[in-house]
Tab-separated table of C-alpha atoms and ligand atoms in Angstrom:
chain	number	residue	atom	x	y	z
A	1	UNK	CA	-11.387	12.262	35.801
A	2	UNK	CA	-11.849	8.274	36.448
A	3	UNK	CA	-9.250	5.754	35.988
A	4	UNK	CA	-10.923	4.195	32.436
A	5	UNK	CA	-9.819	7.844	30.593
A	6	UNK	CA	-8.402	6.455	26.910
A	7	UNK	CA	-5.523	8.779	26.607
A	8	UNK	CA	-3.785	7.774	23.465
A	9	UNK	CA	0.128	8.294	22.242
A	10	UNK	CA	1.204	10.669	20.311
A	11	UNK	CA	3.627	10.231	17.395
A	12	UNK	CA	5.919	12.217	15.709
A	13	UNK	CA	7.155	11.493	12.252
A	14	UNK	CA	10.662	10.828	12.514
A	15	UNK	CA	11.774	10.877	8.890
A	16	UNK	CA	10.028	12.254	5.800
A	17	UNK	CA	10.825	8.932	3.274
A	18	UNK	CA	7.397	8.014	2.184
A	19	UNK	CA	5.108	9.850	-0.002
A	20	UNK	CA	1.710	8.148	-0.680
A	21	UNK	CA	-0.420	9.470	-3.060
A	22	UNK	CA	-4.153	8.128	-2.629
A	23	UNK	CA	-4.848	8.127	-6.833
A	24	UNK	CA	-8.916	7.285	-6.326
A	25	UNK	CA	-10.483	7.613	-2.885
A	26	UNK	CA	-13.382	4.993	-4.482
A	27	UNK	CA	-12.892	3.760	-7.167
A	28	UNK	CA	-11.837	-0.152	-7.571
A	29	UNK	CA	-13.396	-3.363	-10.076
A	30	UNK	CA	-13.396	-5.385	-6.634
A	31	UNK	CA	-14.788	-5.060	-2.862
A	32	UNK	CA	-12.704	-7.035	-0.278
A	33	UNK	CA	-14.561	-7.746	2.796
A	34	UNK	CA	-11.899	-6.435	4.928
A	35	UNK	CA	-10.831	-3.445	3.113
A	36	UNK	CA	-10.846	-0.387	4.711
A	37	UNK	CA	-12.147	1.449	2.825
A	38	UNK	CA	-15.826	2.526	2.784
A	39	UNK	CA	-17.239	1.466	-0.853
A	40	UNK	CA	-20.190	3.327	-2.232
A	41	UNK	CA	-22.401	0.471	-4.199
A	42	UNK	CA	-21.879	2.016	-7.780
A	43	UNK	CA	-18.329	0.797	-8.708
A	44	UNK	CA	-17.326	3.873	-10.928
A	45	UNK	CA	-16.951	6.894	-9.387
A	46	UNK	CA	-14.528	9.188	-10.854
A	47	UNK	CA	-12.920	10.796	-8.002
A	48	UNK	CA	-9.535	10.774	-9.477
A	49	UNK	CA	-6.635	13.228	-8.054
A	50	UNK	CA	-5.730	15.890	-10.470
A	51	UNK	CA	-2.453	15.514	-12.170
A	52	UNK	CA	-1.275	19.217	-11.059
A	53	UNK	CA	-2.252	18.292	-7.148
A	54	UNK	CA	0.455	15.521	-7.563
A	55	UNK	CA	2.688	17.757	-9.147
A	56	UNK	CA	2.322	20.795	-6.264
A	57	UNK	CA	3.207	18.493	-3.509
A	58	UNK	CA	6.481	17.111	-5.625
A	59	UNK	CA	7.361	20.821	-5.754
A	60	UNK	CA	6.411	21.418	-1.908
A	61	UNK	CA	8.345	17.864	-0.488
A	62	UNK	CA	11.508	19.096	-2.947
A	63	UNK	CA	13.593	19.553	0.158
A	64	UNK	CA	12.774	16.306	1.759
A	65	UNK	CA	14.141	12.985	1.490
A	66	UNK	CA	11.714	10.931	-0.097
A	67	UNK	CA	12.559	7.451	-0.666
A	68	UNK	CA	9.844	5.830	-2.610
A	69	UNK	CA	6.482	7.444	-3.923
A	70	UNK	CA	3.567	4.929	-3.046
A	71	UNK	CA	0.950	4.807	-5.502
A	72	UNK	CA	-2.110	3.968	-3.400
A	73	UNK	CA	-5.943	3.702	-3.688
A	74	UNK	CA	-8.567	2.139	-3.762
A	75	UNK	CA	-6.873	0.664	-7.117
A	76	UNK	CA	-4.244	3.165	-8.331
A	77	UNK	CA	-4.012	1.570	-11.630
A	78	UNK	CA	-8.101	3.230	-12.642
A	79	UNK	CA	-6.564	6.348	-12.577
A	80	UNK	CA	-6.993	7.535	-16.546
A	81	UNK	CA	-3.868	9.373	-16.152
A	82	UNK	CA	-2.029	6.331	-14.579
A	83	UNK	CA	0.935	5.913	-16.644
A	84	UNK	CA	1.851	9.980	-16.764
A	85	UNK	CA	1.680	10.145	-12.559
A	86	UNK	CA	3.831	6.938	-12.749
A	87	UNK	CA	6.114	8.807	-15.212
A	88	UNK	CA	6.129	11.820	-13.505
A	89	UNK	CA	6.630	10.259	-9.736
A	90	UNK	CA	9.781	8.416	-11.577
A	91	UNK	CA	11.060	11.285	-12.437
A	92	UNK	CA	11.724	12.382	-8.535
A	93	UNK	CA	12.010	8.808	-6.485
A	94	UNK	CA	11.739	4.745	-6.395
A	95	UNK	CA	7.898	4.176	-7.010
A	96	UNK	CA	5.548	1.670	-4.855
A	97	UNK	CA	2.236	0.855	-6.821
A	98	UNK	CA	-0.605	-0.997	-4.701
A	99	UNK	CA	-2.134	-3.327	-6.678
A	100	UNK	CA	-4.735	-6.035	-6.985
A	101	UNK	CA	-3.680	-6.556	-10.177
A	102	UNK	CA	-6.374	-6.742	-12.532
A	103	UNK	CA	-4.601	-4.293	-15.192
A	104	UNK	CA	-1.274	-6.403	-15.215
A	105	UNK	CA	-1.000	-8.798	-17.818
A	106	UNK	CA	2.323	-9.468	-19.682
A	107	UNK	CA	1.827	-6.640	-22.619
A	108	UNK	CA	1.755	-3.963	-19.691
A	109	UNK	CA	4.426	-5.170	-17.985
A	110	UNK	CA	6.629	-5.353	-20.965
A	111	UNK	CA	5.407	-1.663	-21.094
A	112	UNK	CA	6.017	-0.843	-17.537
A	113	UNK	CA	9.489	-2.580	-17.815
A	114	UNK	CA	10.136	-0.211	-21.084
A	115	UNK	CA	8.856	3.144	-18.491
A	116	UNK	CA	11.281	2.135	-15.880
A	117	UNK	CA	14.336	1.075	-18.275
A	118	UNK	CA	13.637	5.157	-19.607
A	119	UNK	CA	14.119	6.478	-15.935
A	120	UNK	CA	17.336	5.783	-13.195
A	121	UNK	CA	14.796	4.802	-10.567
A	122	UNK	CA	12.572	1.971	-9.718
A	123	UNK	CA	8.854	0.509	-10.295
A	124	UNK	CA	8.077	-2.202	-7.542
A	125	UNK	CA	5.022	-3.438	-6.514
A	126	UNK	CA	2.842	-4.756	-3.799
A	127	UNK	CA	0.311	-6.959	-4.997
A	128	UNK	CA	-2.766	-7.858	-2.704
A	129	UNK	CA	-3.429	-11.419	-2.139
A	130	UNK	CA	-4.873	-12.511	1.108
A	131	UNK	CA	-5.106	-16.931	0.867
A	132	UNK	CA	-2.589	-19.299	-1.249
A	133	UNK	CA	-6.024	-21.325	-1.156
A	134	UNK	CA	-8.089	-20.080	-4.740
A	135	UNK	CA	-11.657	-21.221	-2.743
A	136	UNK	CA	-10.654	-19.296	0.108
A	137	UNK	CA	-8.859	-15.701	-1.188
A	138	UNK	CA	-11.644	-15.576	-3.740
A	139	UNK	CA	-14.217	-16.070	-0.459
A	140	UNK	CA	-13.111	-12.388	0.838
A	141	UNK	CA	-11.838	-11.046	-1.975
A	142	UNK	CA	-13.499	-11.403	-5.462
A	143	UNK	CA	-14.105	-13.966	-7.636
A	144	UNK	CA	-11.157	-14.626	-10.071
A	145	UNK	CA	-8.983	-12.594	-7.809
A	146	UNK	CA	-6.378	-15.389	-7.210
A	147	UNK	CA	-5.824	-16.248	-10.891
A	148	UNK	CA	-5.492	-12.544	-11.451
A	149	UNK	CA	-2.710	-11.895	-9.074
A	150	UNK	CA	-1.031	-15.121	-10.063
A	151	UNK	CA	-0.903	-14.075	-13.878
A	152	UNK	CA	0.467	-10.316	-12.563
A	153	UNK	CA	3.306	-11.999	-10.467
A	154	UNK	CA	3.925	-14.180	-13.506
A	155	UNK	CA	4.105	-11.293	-15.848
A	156	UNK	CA	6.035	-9.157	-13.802
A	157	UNK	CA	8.496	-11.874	-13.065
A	158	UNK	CA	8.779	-12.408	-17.074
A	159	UNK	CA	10.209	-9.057	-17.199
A	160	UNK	CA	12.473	-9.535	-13.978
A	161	UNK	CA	10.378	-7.468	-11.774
A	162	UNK	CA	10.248	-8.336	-8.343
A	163	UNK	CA	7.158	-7.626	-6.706
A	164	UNK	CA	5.926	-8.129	-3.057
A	165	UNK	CA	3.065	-9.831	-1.773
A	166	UNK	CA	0.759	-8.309	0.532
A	167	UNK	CA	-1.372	-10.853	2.522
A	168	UNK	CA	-3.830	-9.661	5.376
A	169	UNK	CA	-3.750	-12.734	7.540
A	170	UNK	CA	-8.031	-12.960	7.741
A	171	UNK	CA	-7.646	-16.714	8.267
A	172	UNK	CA	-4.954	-16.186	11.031
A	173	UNK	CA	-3.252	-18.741	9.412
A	174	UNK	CA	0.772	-19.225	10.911
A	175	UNK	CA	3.214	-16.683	9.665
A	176	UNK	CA	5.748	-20.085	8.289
A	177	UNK	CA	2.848	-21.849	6.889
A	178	UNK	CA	1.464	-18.690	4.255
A	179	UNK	CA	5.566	-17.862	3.924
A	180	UNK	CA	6.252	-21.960	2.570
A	181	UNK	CA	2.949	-22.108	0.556
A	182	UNK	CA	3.053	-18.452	-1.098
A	183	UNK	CA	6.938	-19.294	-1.964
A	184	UNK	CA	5.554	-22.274	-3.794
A	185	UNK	CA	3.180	-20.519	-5.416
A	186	UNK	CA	5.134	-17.769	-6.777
A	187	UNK	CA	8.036	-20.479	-8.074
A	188	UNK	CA	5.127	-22.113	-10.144
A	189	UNK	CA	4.642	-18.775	-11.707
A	190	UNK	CA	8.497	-18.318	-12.458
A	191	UNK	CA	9.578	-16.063	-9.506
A	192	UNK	CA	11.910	-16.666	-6.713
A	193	UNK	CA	10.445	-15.204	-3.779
A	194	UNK	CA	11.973	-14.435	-0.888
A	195	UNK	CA	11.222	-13.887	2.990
A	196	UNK	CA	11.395	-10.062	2.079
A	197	UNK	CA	8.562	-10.605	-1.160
A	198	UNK	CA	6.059	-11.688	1.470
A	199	UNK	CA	4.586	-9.514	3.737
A	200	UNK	CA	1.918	-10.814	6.259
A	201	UNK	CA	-0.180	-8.014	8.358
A	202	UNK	CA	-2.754	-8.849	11.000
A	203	UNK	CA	-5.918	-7.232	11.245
A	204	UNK	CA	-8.406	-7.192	14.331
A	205	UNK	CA	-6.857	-4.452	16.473
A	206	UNK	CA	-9.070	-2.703	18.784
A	207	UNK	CA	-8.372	1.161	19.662
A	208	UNK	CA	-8.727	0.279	23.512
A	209	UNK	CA	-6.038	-2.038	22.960
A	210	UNK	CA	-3.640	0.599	22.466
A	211	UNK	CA	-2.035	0.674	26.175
A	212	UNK	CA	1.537	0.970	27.151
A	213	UNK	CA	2.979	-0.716	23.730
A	214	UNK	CA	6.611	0.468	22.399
A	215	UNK	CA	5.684	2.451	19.342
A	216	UNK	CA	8.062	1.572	16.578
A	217	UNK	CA	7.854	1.505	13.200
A	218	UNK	CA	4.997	2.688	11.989
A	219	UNK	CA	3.811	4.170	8.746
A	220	UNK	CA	3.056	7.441	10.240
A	221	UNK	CA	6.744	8.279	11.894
A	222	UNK	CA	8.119	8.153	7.992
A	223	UNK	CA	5.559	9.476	5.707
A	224	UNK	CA	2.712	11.533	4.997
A	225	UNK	CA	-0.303	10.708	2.336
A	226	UNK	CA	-1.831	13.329	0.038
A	227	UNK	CA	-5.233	12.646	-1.411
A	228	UNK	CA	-7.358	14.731	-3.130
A	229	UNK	CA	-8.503	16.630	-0.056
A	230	UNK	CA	-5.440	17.079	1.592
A	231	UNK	CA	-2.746	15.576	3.697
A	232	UNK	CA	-3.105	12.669	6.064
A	233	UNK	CA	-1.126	10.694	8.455
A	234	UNK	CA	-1.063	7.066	6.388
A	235	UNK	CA	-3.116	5.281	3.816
A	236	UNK	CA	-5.591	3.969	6.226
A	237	UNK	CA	-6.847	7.136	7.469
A	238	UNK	CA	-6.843	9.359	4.124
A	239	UNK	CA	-9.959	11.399	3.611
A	240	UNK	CA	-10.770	11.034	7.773
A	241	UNK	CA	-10.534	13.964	10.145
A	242	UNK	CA	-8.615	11.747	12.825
A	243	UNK	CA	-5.629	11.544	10.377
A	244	UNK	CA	-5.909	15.172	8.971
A	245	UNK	CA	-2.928	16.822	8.893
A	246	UNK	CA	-3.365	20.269	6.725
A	247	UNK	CA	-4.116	20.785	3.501
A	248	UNK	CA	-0.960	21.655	1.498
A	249	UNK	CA	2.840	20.028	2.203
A	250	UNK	CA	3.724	23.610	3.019
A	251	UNK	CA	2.113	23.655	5.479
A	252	UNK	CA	1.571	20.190	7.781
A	253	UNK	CA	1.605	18.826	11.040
A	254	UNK	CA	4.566	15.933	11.879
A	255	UNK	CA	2.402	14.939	15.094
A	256	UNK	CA	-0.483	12.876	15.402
A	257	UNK	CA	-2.195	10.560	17.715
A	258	UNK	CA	-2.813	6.570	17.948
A	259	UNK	CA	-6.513	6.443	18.400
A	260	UNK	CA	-7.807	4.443	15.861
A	261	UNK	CA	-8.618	0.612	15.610
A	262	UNK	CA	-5.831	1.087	12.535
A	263	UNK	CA	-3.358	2.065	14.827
A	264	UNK	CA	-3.819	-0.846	17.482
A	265	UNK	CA	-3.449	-3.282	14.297
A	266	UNK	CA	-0.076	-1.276	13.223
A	267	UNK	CA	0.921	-1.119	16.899
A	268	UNK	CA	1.003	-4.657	16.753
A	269	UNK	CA	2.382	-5.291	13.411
A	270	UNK	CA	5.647	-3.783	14.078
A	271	UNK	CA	6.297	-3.126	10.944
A	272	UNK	CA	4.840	-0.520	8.392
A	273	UNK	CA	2.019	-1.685	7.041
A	274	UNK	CA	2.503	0.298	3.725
A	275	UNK	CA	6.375	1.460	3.785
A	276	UNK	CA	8.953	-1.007	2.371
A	277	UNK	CA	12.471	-1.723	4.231
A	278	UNK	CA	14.384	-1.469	1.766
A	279	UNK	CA	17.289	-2.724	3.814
A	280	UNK	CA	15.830	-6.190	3.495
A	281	UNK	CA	16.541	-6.258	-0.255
A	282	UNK	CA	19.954	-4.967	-0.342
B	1	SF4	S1	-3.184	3.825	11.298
B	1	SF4	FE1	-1.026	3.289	11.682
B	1	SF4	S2	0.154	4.600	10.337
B	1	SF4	FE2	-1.925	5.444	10.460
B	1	SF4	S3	-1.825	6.976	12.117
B	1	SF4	FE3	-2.442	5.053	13.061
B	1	SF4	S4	-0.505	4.085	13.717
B	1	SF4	FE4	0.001	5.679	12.289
């Protein structure tokens, strides 16, 4: 065996708090440049989760300690059965949706407000937005995107929400400079943001790179991910054999390994990518 052998880490999940449900494998209204996920060119497929998938693994993960159900996709909100999956998730846990916020406007979340005021748990959300500059975020993301989150966060914040944004740093912009310009932006709209609202990830990570870092706090040591296929380790590697981890949440593994170009970037991050602290708003 020669000395350049990659043998990556192995993790074990520490905790089961997280629950991400992958809603559409494909299906989105915009293509980021730096999404990871692999876009076919039609826009709508239908490859929607089935409503009694979701329900199975609520029944299977009933002895676990599940913190917060993440609503994840592509763009969860597509899903024709959104609102009865949100309702249902509610039912069990705090709910997480991933948004880039095209189907938030202030009518839905007056209605979202009314679907969370009906249960004793919470709606939060992460909304994507990668620049505070329009010219640039629309550059990588979509046209229109910026004005789209902006009127979410607005809408949301009419209704005292208090959503979190999600930039990946593409730029590489410095952490205090997108914190001081994304706080102003959000006060424009009517929203206090904090420190804790803002989350800034890195991308770029290289699966070599993965060497003799401390492994701590990553996605996949407090949560699994069910899509329609089965279970996988995180978000980023649903529907890929390197993150498989069985097919049903009665039976699944707690170990995997750090091999990807994914992990390297969480590796570095140290922080989950997807999982919120909810320490940091209490
Ligand atoms: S991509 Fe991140 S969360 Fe997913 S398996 Fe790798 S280290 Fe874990």
């Amino acid at each position: 065996m020669t000395g350049s052998t990659f043998l990556a880490p192995v993790c074990k999940m520490k905790n089961f708090n997280n629950l991400f449900i992958e809603l559409t494998a494909k299906n989105c209204n915009q293509r980021c440049k730096h999404c990871y996920i692999d876009f076919p060119l039609n826009k709508n497929v239908k490859d929607f989760i089935s409503i009694d998938l979701i329900k199975n693994a609520l029944n299977q993960t009933k002895n676990e300690h599940i913190q917060c159900i993440y609503l994840t996709g592509a763009e969860p909100m597509t899903h024709p059965d959104f609102n009865s999956i949100l309702r249902l998730c509610l039912k069990r846990t705090n709910v997480c949706i991933f948004t880039n916020g095209t189907f938030i406007n202030e009518k839905k979340a007056r209605f979202l407000k009314r679907v969370q005021d009906e249960s004793s748990n919470e709606i939060i959300f992460k909304l994507s937005i990668d620049h505070f500059d329009e010219i640039k975020n629309d550059e990588i993301r979509n046209r229109g995107a910026y004005r789209i989150v902006l009127n979410a966060i607005k809408s949301l914040a009419k209704y005292q929400f208090n959503p979190i944004l999600c930039i990946t740093n593409y730029y590489n912009e410095p952490k205090e400079l997108l914190l001081n310009e994304f706080k102003n932006i959000c006060k424009k709209q009517g929203f206090d943001a904090q420190d804790c609202n803002i989350t800034i990830n890195q991308i770029n990570g290289k699966a070599q790179d993965i060497k003799n870092d401390r492994i701590e706090n990553l996605d996949c040591e407090f949560g699994r991910c069910l899509t329609a296929k089965g279970i996988y380790t995180c978000p980023f590697l649903a529907n890929d054999h390197r993150g498989r981890c069985g097919s049903e949440f009665s039976d699944f593994s707690r170990h995997n390994t750090l091999e990807t170009s994914f992990c390297s970037n969480c590796i570095k991050n140290k922080k989950p990518y997807f999982g919120i602290d909810f320490e940091l708003f209490t």
